């Protein structure tokens, strides 16, 4: 049966359309790799990535926030430490003006404001206040002369002379004077105490004068008078001179030349040997122990006028006591000593620091037992002093084994009450002497 003309034309049209579609698909498949490679090569030049959109968004927000800042909740003010300086008022005002008020809600955030609107929204009061803040900041940043008040001077000089350390030095000198054989001479005792105290004040003041740049790096010493600029270096040196000259003169002519020579030697040893050695070698600890051992010897020589075995025994007790005391203290201050540039056993030789502390804790047992042998105390003293000597030796052993802050603090605080109690027990057990055994009066 023959097909109708309409059916034939429909088939021819469908075949032509199908051929065109087939041709286009084939050409697209053949050319698509070339177009893809071309697009991949130019992707860095044409492609708009997510980073571009983020950058445009940040630019828009930055322009918008010139006059529209979000109001954030201010952080709570930190608790001020007693060792830190107060923040200047200019800095606080500058931080306050960084937070600007919210803009009127009538401005829509959906559109980008033009420059005229930004200028109009900027409050004129903020501009005027910011100019005033800049003027105040410039004035407050200028160097101003610190005025020294007369009623503040005694406290400043007391801190300059390390009054607590000076009190310890005078008390050990008094113990040496009281333990010496012979009658107790009150005028000589008072002159010895005053002269030793003045010499100690002079040595401590010169020590702080030399260590100003190093003390400023340590938390423990950054509030000293010279570091903070409360007094001038000239005033500190003048004060040290006014203490050293009459102190040595009182010890030399008011007591005896031997005691005056020991006082002068101790000032020299502390300021010219111990102070510079603190930044050179760990030998400074042994030199400092000698400095601390001389005051009781001065008390003995002030009462007897001579260097006897008892003077060396008292010096040995003070010498050994200082190692557990100072080594335990320096163990908790290792970071401070490192920042200050000091060469301490606890920083450079931590194992030696613990061993030396333990050795001298045990040495206190031996020295206490030698006191009755040298005819200074009765035989009761080694037994009554055994508990406190055994306890500090136990704490020294714990410090040697544990090597932590807790054990070092326990040893340090024990040393604070151990020495006064040990000297008090020595005075209690002092050997009584008759008139025939009295020592000759001091020359």
Short mmCIF file of C-alpha atoms in Angstrom, two decimals, residues 372 377-385 429:
data_model
loop_
_atom_site.label_atom_id
_atom_site.label_comp_id
_atom_site.label_asym_id
_atom_site.label_seq_id
_atom_site.Cartn_x
_atom_site.Cartn_y
_atom_site.Cartn_z
CA UNK A 372 80.56 21.54 124.28
CA UNK A 377 78.09 25.29 125.90
CA UNK A 378 77.30 22.43 128.24
CA UNK A 379 76.75 18.88 127.03
CA UNK A 380 73.03 19.46 127.23
CA UNK A 381 73.04 21.60 124.11
CA UNK A 382 73.65 18.85 121.48
CA UNK A 383 70.71 16.85 122.86
CA UNK A 384 68.22 19.71 123.15
CA UNK A 385 69.21 20.95 119.68
CA UNK A 429 73.09 26.13 127.57
#
